[in-house]
Amino acid sequence: MTVHDQRRHASTRAHDGTLLAYQYEGAGCPLVLLAGQANNHHWWDGVREDFHAMHRTITLDCRGTGNSGKPEDGYSTEVFAEDVITVLDDLGIERADVYGTSMGGRVAQWVAARHPARVRRLVLGCTSPGGSHAIERDASVRRALAQADPEASRHALLDLMYTPTWSAKHPGPYTTLGDPDMPPYARRGHLLASNRHDAWDALPRVGAPTLILHGDQDRLTPAANAPLLAARIRDSRTRILPGARHAYFEECRPHASALVTAFLTDALNVPAQK
């Protein structure tokens, strides 16, 4: 039996009727894993098993991706956050740990700020507070991602996610370069949702202990955003991973997963997985 065979798939409906597909695996304290922009739950395929010693992992296909509904409009990080709460309600989970990376980290900010009683511990990876206070990617990155040639754009994204040394040793397939089955309008909706994110004023309402992770070579979401988040979240700590780009959680998996596991299990009064 493969790991994927052990994963359970379910679905529920958001308040607006949109179908929300979600997946769960393992046992223990619930841990919600939130993927990046325009990606489905497979973003976490290479990592989620690292947490199963102490956690039940929960992922979802964010609206517009995977097996979830793909409405014409209504995409925002706030809406995505409410979808997370809907999934937790469907599972009967009152309180969970939440780990979001990239746009998933932006969604996680809203989950923790709007529903503090539902979040036990929070991990924010390779993300930013958004709005006018965020440190944006430079113009060269935007131009590289906007190339008319899809293959050239894909190669540019691959270079932003992983170092050349790592990608040469791991030729793929990659699960972090976008859901290939997304309709163009949903892809645009995700882009707008991420671009319009602004949780600056809400971040002081985050009550959960928070770990902020970032690769110091991240050009997609510059690492200078990590101290901005830390300054707004009162109970937070930051770890910067040397030499890592946007997909630090995969390229630096042993170290990054160990940091997250130690942070999450500390409050459970159990030893971290070795």
Tab-separated table of N, CA and C in Angstrom, residues 127-265:
chain	number	residue	atom	x	y	z
A	127	THR	N	6.349	33.756	3.411
A	127	THR	CA	5.151	34.542	3.173
A	127	THR	C	5.365	35.981	3.616
A	128	SER	N	4.324	36.803	3.481
A	128	SER	CA	4.445	38.224	3.819
A	128	SER	C	3.126	38.744	4.360
A	129	PRO	N	3.143	39.916	5.007
A	129	PRO	CA	1.886	40.488	5.509
A	129	PRO	C	1.040	41.098	4.423
A	130	GLY	N	1.610	41.309	3.244
A	130	GLY	CA	0.871	41.920	2.146
A	130	GLY	C	0.690	43.414	2.323
A	131	GLY	N	-0.002	44.022	1.359
A	131	GLY	CA	-0.296	45.444	1.445
A	131	GLY	C	0.940	46.315	1.264
A	132	SER	N	0.811	47.559	1.638
A	132	SER	CA	1.867	48.539	1.404
A	132	SER	C	3.095	48.318	2.275
A	133	HIS	N	2.958	47.540	3.336
A	133	HIS	CA	4.089	47.314	4.233
A	133	HIS	C	4.992	46.169	3.771
A	134	ALA	N	4.508	45.333	2.867
A	134	ALA	CA	5.266	44.164	2.440
A	134	ALA	C	6.454	44.567	1.562
A	135	ILE	N	7.485	43.746	1.578
A	135	ILE	CA	8.612	43.889	0.674
A	135	ILE	C	8.316	43.040	-0.558
A	136	GLU	N	8.113	43.693	-1.692
A	136	GLU	CA	7.693	42.993	-2.897
A	136	GLU	C	8.892	42.438	-3.668
A	137	ARG	N	8.622	41.418	-4.483
A	137	ARG	CA	9.626	40.895	-5.402
A	137	ARG	C	10.009	41.985	-6.402
A	138	ASP	N	11.225	41.890	-6.933
A	138	ASP	CA	11.672	42.951	-7.824
A	138	ASP	C	11.091	42.777	-9.232
A	139	ALA	N	11.256	43.809	-10.046
A	139	ALA	CA	10.641	43.834	-11.369
A	139	ALA	C	11.143	42.709	-12.267
A	140	SER	N	12.389	42.315	-12.112
A	140	SER	CA	12.928	41.245	-12.952
A	140	SER	C	12.225	39.916	-12.692
A	141	VAL	N	11.843	39.684	-11.451
A	141	VAL	CA	11.107	38.467	-11.118
A	141	VAL	C	9.718	38.501	-11.759
A	142	ARG	N	9.065	39.624	-11.672
A	142	ARG	CA	7.736	39.749	-12.281
A	142	ARG	C	7.801	39.553	-13.796
A	143	ARG	N	8.813	40.102	-14.419
A	143	ARG	CA	8.945	39.946	-15.870
A	143	ARG	C	9.205	38.488	-16.241
A	144	ALA	N	10.037	37.822	-15.466
A	144	ALA	CA	10.352	36.425	-15.758
A	144	ALA	C	9.114	35.538	-15.670
A	145	LEU	N	8.266	35.795	-14.682
A	145	LEU	CA	7.066	34.988	-14.498
A	145	LEU	C	5.984	35.314	-15.513
A	146	ALA	N	6.049	36.502	-16.127
A	146	ALA	CA	5.007	36.946	-17.066
A	146	ALA	C	5.362	36.661	-18.522
A	147	GLN	N	6.404	35.885	-18.779
A	147	GLN	CA	6.804	35.595	-20.157
A	147	GLN	C	5.673	34.896	-20.906
A	148	ALA	N	5.548	35.225	-22.182
A	148	ALA	CA	4.466	34.664	-22.998
A	148	ALA	C	4.651	33.172	-23.231
A	149	ASP	N	5.884	32.731	-23.275
A	149	ASP	CA	6.185	31.310	-23.484
A	149	ASP	C	5.977	30.561	-22.175
A	150	PRO	N	4.969	29.670	-22.099
A	150	PRO	CA	4.695	28.955	-20.835
A	150	PRO	C	5.890	28.177	-20.311
A	151	GLU	N	6.678	27.586	-21.224
A	151	GLU	CA	7.817	26.794	-20.779
A	151	GLU	C	8.895	27.684	-20.170
A	152	ALA	N	9.094	28.862	-20.758
A	152	ALA	CA	10.072	29.800	-20.194
A	152	ALA	C	9.623	30.292	-18.830
A	153	SER	N	8.324	30.550	-18.694
A	153	SER	CA	7.786	30.985	-17.411
A	153	SER	C	7.932	29.889	-16.364
A	154	ARG	N	7.708	28.652	-16.778
A	154	ARG	CA	7.842	27.524	-15.854
A	154	ARG	C	9.282	27.386	-15.378
A	155	HIS	N	10.241	27.522	-16.292
A	155	HIS	CA	11.646	27.425	-15.910
A	155	HIS	C	12.029	28.558	-14.952
A	156	ALA	N	11.454	29.735	-15.177
A	156	ALA	CA	11.733	30.853	-14.275
A	156	ALA	C	11.203	30.559	-12.883
A	157	LEU	N	9.995	29.990	-12.813
A	157	LEU	CA	9.415	29.649	-11.515
A	157	LEU	C	10.234	28.561	-10.828
A	158	LEU	N	10.673	27.573	-11.588
A	158	LEU	CA	11.497	26.505	-11.017
A	158	LEU	C	12.756	27.076	-10.385
A	159	ASP	N	13.375	28.048	-11.051
A	159	ASP	CA	14.596	28.664	-10.529
A	159	ASP	C	14.324	29.474	-9.269
A	160	LEU	N	13.124	30.028	-9.151
A	160	LEU	CA	12.769	30.782	-7.950
A	160	LEU	C	12.442	29.860	-6.775
A	161	MET	N	11.982	28.669	-7.085
A	161	MET	CA	11.594	27.735	-6.029
A	161	MET	C	12.792	26.977	-5.456
A	162	TYR	N	13.730	26.554	-6.326
A	162	TYR	CA	14.818	25.676	-5.906
A	162	TYR	C	16.153	26.196	-6.426
A	163	THR	N	17.216	25.873	-5.710
A	163	THR	CA	18.542	26.195	-6.215
A	163	THR	C	18.871	25.263	-7.384
A	164	PRO	N	19.707	25.702	-8.321
A	164	PRO	CA	20.070	24.840	-9.452
A	164	PRO	C	20.711	23.527	-9.017
A	165	THR	N	21.496	23.564	-7.959
A	165	THR	CA	22.146	22.345	-7.480
A	165	THR	C	21.117	21.310	-7.063
A	166	TRP	N	20.091	21.764	-6.328
A	166	TRP	CA	19.069	20.832	-5.848
A	166	TRP	C	18.217	20.310	-6.996
A	167	SER	N	17.779	21.187	-7.883
A	167	SER	CA	16.907	20.749	-8.976
A	167	SER	C	17.639	19.827	-9.942
A	168	ALA	N	18.967	19.999	-10.076
A	168	ALA	CA	19.729	19.089	-10.934
A	168	ALA	C	19.730	17.672	-10.371
A	169	LYS	N	19.715	17.562	-9.056
A	169	LYS	CA	19.686	16.248	-8.411
A	169	LYS	C	18.275	15.709	-8.255
A	170	HIS	N	17.281	16.565	-8.396
A	170	HIS	CA	15.880	16.171	-8.246
A	170	HIS	C	15.119	16.669	-9.475
A	171	PRO	N	15.149	15.903	-10.555
A	171	PRO	CA	14.597	16.383	-11.831
A	171	PRO	C	13.069	16.407	-11.906
A	172	GLY	N	12.407	16.084	-10.838
A	172	GLY	CA	10.953	16.139	-10.856
A	172	GLY	C	10.341	14.761	-11.082
A	173	PRO	N	9.027	14.705	-11.266
A	173	PRO	CA	8.107	15.846	-11.423
A	173	PRO	C	7.941	16.634	-10.121
A	174	TYR	N	7.661	17.928	-10.275
A	174	TYR	CA	7.493	18.820	-9.138
A	174	TYR	C	6.007	19.044	-8.868
A	175	THR	N	5.680	19.156	-7.591
A	175	THR	CA	4.269	19.358	-7.208
A	175	THR	C	4.023	20.774	-6.702
A	176	THR	N	4.978	21.671	-6.938
A	176	THR	CA	4.886	23.032	-6.391
A	176	THR	C	4.837	24.106	-7.476
A	177	LEU	N	4.693	23.711	-8.735
A	177	LEU	CA	4.744	24.667	-9.836
A	177	LEU	C	3.357	25.010	-10.385
A	178	GLY	N	2.319	24.710	-9.631
A	178	GLY	CA	0.967	25.069	-10.038
A	178	GLY	C	0.137	23.866	-10.444
A	179	ASP	N	-1.163	23.960	-10.218
A	179	ASP	CA	-2.110	22.922	-10.613
A	179	ASP	C	-2.352	23.048	-12.120
A	180	PRO	N	-1.937	22.065	-12.914
A	180	PRO	CA	-2.058	22.200	-14.376
A	180	PRO	C	-3.497	22.179	-14.880
A	181	ASP	N	-4.423	21.743	-14.044
A	181	ASP	CA	-5.815	21.624	-14.483
A	181	ASP	C	-6.675	22.821	-14.086
A	182	MET	N	-6.065	23.855	-13.522
A	182	MET	CA	-6.845	25.042	-13.165
A	182	MET	C	-7.299	25.787	-14.415
A	183	PRO	N	-8.562	26.208	-14.452
A	183	PRO	CA	-8.971	27.069	-15.565
A	183	PRO	C	-8.301	28.429	-15.452
A	184	PRO	N	-8.058	29.101	-16.571
A	184	PRO	CA	-7.353	30.396	-16.534
A	184	PRO	C	-8.000	31.422	-15.614
A	185	TYR	N	-9.326	31.466	-15.556
A	185	TYR	CA	-9.972	32.467	-14.693
A	185	TYR	C	-9.698	32.196	-13.219
A	186	ALA	N	-9.617	30.919	-12.834
A	186	ALA	CA	-9.319	30.593	-11.436
A	186	ALA	C	-7.864	30.930	-11.112
A	187	ARG	N	-6.979	30.720	-12.077
A	187	ARG	CA	-5.573	31.071	-11.869
A	187	ARG	C	-5.435	32.576	-11.660
A	188	ARG	N	-6.178	33.346	-12.454
A	188	ARG	CA	-6.164	34.800	-12.275
A	188	ARG	C	-6.755	35.183	-10.924
A	189	GLY	N	-7.794	34.467	-10.500
A	189	GLY	CA	-8.406	34.733	-9.203
A	189	GLY	C	-7.437	34.522	-8.059
A	190	HIS	N	-6.634	33.476	-8.152
A	190	HIS	CA	-5.624	33.219	-7.124
A	190	HIS	C	-4.563	34.311	-7.120
A	191	LEU	N	-4.143	34.731	-8.308
A	191	LEU	CA	-3.137	35.782	-8.397
A	191	LEU	C	-3.646	37.076	-7.761
A	192	LEU	N	-4.872	37.434	-8.065
A	192	LEU	CA	-5.454	38.645	-7.481
A	192	LEU	C	-5.608	38.511	-5.971
A	193	ALA	N	-6.025	37.328	-5.511
A	193	ALA	CA	-6.191	37.112	-4.070
A	193	ALA	C	-4.879	37.319	-3.334
A	194	SER	N	-3.803	36.773	-3.886
A	194	SER	CA	-2.494	36.917	-3.247
A	194	SER	C	-2.011	38.363	-3.305
A	195	ASN	N	-2.193	38.999	-4.464
A	195	ASN	CA	-1.730	40.378	-4.623
A	195	ASN	C	-2.490	41.359	-3.730
A	196	ARG	N	-3.750	41.073	-3.458
A	196	ARG	CA	-4.583	41.992	-2.680
A	196	ARG	C	-4.540	41.712	-1.184
A	197	HIS	N	-3.814	40.690	-0.789
A	197	HIS	CA	-3.729	40.346	0.636
A	197	HIS	C	-3.120	41.497	1.438
A	198	ASP	N	-3.741	41.815	2.554
A	198	ASP	CA	-3.199	42.835	3.465
A	198	ASP	C	-3.717	42.543	4.866
A	199	ALA	N	-2.912	41.836	5.657
A	199	ALA	CA	-3.299	41.475	7.021
A	199	ALA	C	-2.550	42.295	8.064
A	200	TRP	N	-1.914	43.375	7.649
A	200	TRP	CA	-1.071	44.155	8.560
A	200	TRP	C	-1.796	44.541	9.838
A	201	ASP	N	-2.985	45.107	9.712
A	201	ASP	CA	-3.723	45.568	10.895
A	201	ASP	C	-4.271	44.412	11.725
A	202	ALA	N	-4.447	43.243	11.099
A	202	ALA	CA	-5.015	42.094	11.810
A	202	ALA	C	-3.965	41.273	12.550
A	203	LEU	N	-2.711	41.358	12.155
A	203	LEU	CA	-1.682	40.483	12.726
A	203	LEU	C	-1.521	40.604	14.242
A	204	PRO	N	-1.678	41.789	14.835
A	204	PRO	CA	-1.576	41.841	16.298
A	204	PRO	C	-2.656	41.030	17.020
A	205	ARG	N	-3.687	40.625	16.308
A	205	ARG	CA	-4.747	39.809	16.922
A	205	ARG	C	-4.397	38.327	16.934
A	206	VAL	N	-3.297	37.956	16.310
A	206	VAL	CA	-2.874	36.551	16.342
A	206	VAL	C	-2.409	36.224	17.756
A	207	GLY	N	-3.063	35.273	18.389
A	207	GLY	CA	-2.725	34.919	19.761
A	207	GLY	C	-1.906	33.660	19.882
A	208	ALA	N	-1.830	32.874	18.816
A	208	ALA	CA	-1.118	31.600	18.877
A	208	ALA	C	0.389	31.815	18.824
A	209	PRO	N	1.157	31.048	19.588
A	209	PRO	CA	2.608	31.062	19.398
A	209	PRO	C	2.930	30.774	17.934
A	210	THR	N	3.864	31.531	17.374
A	210	THR	CA	4.084	31.484	15.932
A	210	THR	C	5.554	31.291	15.596
A	211	LEU	N	5.807	30.405	14.638
A	211	LEU	CA	7.137	30.195	14.082
A	211	LEU	C	7.140	30.725	12.656
A	212	ILE	N	8.110	31.572	12.333
A	212	ILE	CA	8.238	32.154	10.999
A	212	ILE	C	9.494	31.596	10.355
A	213	LEU	N	9.337	30.982	9.174
A	213	LEU	CA	10.448	30.359	8.462
A	213	LEU	C	10.613	31.019	7.094
A	214	HIS	N	11.860	31.167	6.661
A	214	HIS	CA	12.103	31.779	5.353
A	214	HIS	C	13.494	31.392	4.871
A	215	GLY	N	13.614	31.175	3.564
A	215	GLY	CA	14.925	30.982	2.961
A	215	GLY	C	15.572	32.323	2.668
A	216	ASP	N	16.864	32.445	2.958
A	216	ASP	CA	17.490	33.758	2.782
A	216	ASP	C	17.743	34.104	1.316
A	217	GLN	N	17.585	33.142	0.402
A	217	GLN	CA	17.751	33.395	-1.026
A	217	GLN	C	16.411	33.449	-1.767
A	218	ASP	N	15.329	33.652	-1.035
A	218	ASP	CA	13.982	33.699	-1.623
A	218	ASP	C	13.786	35.035	-2.341
A	219	ARG	N	13.622	34.997	-3.660
A	219	ARG	CA	13.349	36.204	-4.441
A	219	ARG	C	11.868	36.314	-4.788
A	220	LEU	N	11.132	35.214	-4.670
A	220	LEU	CA	9.705	35.248	-4.972
A	220	LEU	C	8.948	36.010	-3.890
A	221	THR	N	9.254	35.699	-2.637
A	221	THR	CA	8.781	36.466	-1.484
A	221	THR	C	10.018	36.784	-0.648
A	222	PRO	N	10.576	37.973	-0.771
A	222	PRO	CA	11.854	38.275	-0.124
A	222	PRO	C	11.851	38.013	1.381
A	223	ALA	N	12.997	37.535	1.864
A	223	ALA	CA	13.119	37.181	3.278
A	223	ALA	C	12.965	38.379	4.203
A	224	ALA	N	13.070	39.586	3.686
A	224	ALA	CA	12.872	40.778	4.514
A	224	ALA	C	11.458	40.867	5.069
A	225	ASN	N	10.543	40.056	4.545
A	225	ASN	CA	9.180	40.031	5.085
A	225	ASN	C	9.091	39.303	6.422
A	226	ALA	N	10.036	38.405	6.687
A	226	ALA	CA	9.983	37.628	7.936
A	226	ALA	C	10.033	38.523	9.170
A	227	PRO	N	10.985	39.469	9.275
A	227	PRO	CA	10.982	40.333	10.468
A	227	PRO	C	9.770	41.252	10.548
A	228	LEU	N	9.170	41.579	9.407
A	228	LEU	CA	7.948	42.385	9.441
A	228	LEU	C	6.823	41.614	10.130
A	229	LEU	N	6.680	40.347	9.776
A	229	LEU	CA	5.665	39.506	10.422
A	229	LEU	C	5.966	39.358	11.909
A	230	ALA	N	7.233	39.126	12.228
A	230	ALA	CA	7.616	38.922	13.625
A	230	ALA	C	7.313	40.147	14.477
A	231	ALA	N	7.478	41.332	13.901
A	231	ALA	CA	7.231	42.561	14.654
A	231	ALA	C	5.749	42.769	14.932
A	232	ARG	N	4.889	42.162	14.127
A	232	ARG	CA	3.442	42.351	14.279
A	232	ARG	C	2.783	41.253	15.108
A	233	ILE	N	3.452	40.107	15.256
A	233	ILE	CA	2.889	38.975	16.007
A	233	ILE	C	3.651	38.863	17.316
A	234	ARG	N	2.975	39.083	18.413
A	234	ARG	CA	3.674	39.282	19.686
A	234	ARG	C	4.422	38.043	20.172
A	235	ASP	N	3.870	36.847	19.993
A	235	ASP	CA	4.533	35.632	20.471
A	235	ASP	C	5.071	34.883	19.257
A	236	SER	N	6.164	35.379	18.713
A	236	SER	CA	6.706	34.785	17.498
A	236	SER	C	8.212	34.636	17.589
A	237	ARG	N	8.721	33.720	16.808
A	237	ARG	CA	10.159	33.512	16.682
A	237	ARG	C	10.454	33.234	15.212
A	238	THR	N	11.636	33.584	14.750
A	238	THR	CA	11.978	33.493	13.334
A	238	THR	C	13.207	32.626	13.138
A	239	ARG	N	13.169	31.806	12.090
A	239	ARG	CA	14.328	31.016	11.691
A	239	ARG	C	14.545	31.228	10.192
A	240	ILE	N	15.735	31.687	9.826
A	240	ILE	CA	16.096	31.895	8.435
A	240	ILE	C	16.998	30.739	7.983
A	241	LEU	N	16.657	30.136	6.854
A	241	LEU	CA	17.408	28.983	6.361
A	241	LEU	C	18.411	29.434	5.303
A	242	PRO	N	19.707	29.313	5.585
A	242	PRO	CA	20.741	29.784	4.660
A	242	PRO	C	20.719	29.020	3.339
A	243	GLY	N	20.848	29.765	2.254
A	243	GLY	CA	20.955	29.157	0.934
A	243	GLY	C	19.657	28.659	0.340
A	244	ALA	N	18.547	28.841	1.031
A	244	ALA	CA	17.275	28.298	0.565
A	244	ALA	C	16.483	29.329	-0.223
A	245	ARG	N	15.741	28.851	-1.207
A	245	ARG	CA	14.858	29.702	-1.988
A	245	ARG	C	13.422	29.506	-1.509
A	246	HIS	N	12.434	29.727	-2.390
A	246	HIS	CA	11.042	29.767	-1.938
A	246	HIS	C	10.575	28.417	-1.377
A	247	ALA	N	10.939	27.333	-2.032
A	247	ALA	CA	10.483	26.006	-1.582
A	247	ALA	C	11.453	25.417	-0.565
A	248	TYR	N	11.806	26.207	0.442
A	248	TYR	CA	12.721	25.757	1.496
A	248	TYR	C	12.228	24.483	2.160
A	249	PHE	N	10.896	24.344	2.291
A	249	PHE	CA	10.295	23.215	3.009
A	249	PHE	C	10.578	21.887	2.322
A	250	GLU	N	10.864	21.935	1.017
A	250	GLU	CA	11.187	20.721	0.279
A	250	GLU	C	12.695	20.571	0.107
A	251	GLU	N	13.364	21.629	-0.340
A	251	GLU	CA	14.807	21.540	-0.554
A	251	GLU	C	15.558	21.320	0.757
A	252	CYS	N	15.134	21.987	1.812
A	252	CYS	CA	15.768	21.848	3.125
A	252	CYS	C	14.887	21.012	4.052
A	253	ARG	N	14.256	20.031	3.491
A	253	ARG	CA	13.235	19.267	4.219
A	253	ARG	C	13.684	18.741	5.579
A	254	PRO	N	14.827	18.060	5.701
A	254	PRO	CA	15.171	17.520	7.035
A	254	PRO	C	15.258	18.601	8.105
A	255	HIS	N	15.939	19.697	7.772
A	255	HIS	CA	16.122	20.761	8.754
A	255	HIS	C	14.814	21.510	9.010
A	256	ALA	N	14.104	21.859	7.928
A	256	ALA	CA	12.870	22.634	8.074
A	256	ALA	C	11.805	21.841	8.814
A	257	SER	N	11.629	20.583	8.448
A	257	SER	CA	10.618	19.763	9.119
A	257	SER	C	10.970	19.544	10.586
A	258	ALA	N	12.266	19.423	10.876
A	258	ALA	CA	12.684	19.258	12.272
A	258	ALA	C	12.366	20.510	13.080
A	259	LEU	N	12.574	21.690	12.498
A	259	LEU	CA	12.250	22.937	13.192
A	259	LEU	C	10.756	23.024	13.490
A	260	VAL	N	9.946	22.683	12.488
A	260	VAL	CA	8.495	22.749	12.675
A	260	VAL	C	8.036	21.721	13.693
A	261	THR	N	8.553	20.497	13.570
A	261	THR	CA	8.156	19.436	14.504
A	261	THR	C	8.519	19.800	15.935
A	262	ALA	N	9.725	20.320	16.145
A	262	ALA	CA	10.142	20.700	17.498
A	262	ALA	C	9.250	21.797	18.047
A	263	PHE	N	8.918	22.761	17.214
A	263	PHE	CA	8.056	23.858	17.645
A	263	PHE	C	6.653	23.359	18.000
A	264	LEU	N	6.094	22.493	17.184
A	264	LEU	CA	4.735	22.016	17.417
A	264	LEU	C	4.654	21.038	18.581
A	265	THR	N	5.652	20.190	18.728
A	265	THR	CA	5.572	19.170	19.774
A	265	THR	C	5.989	19.692	21.138
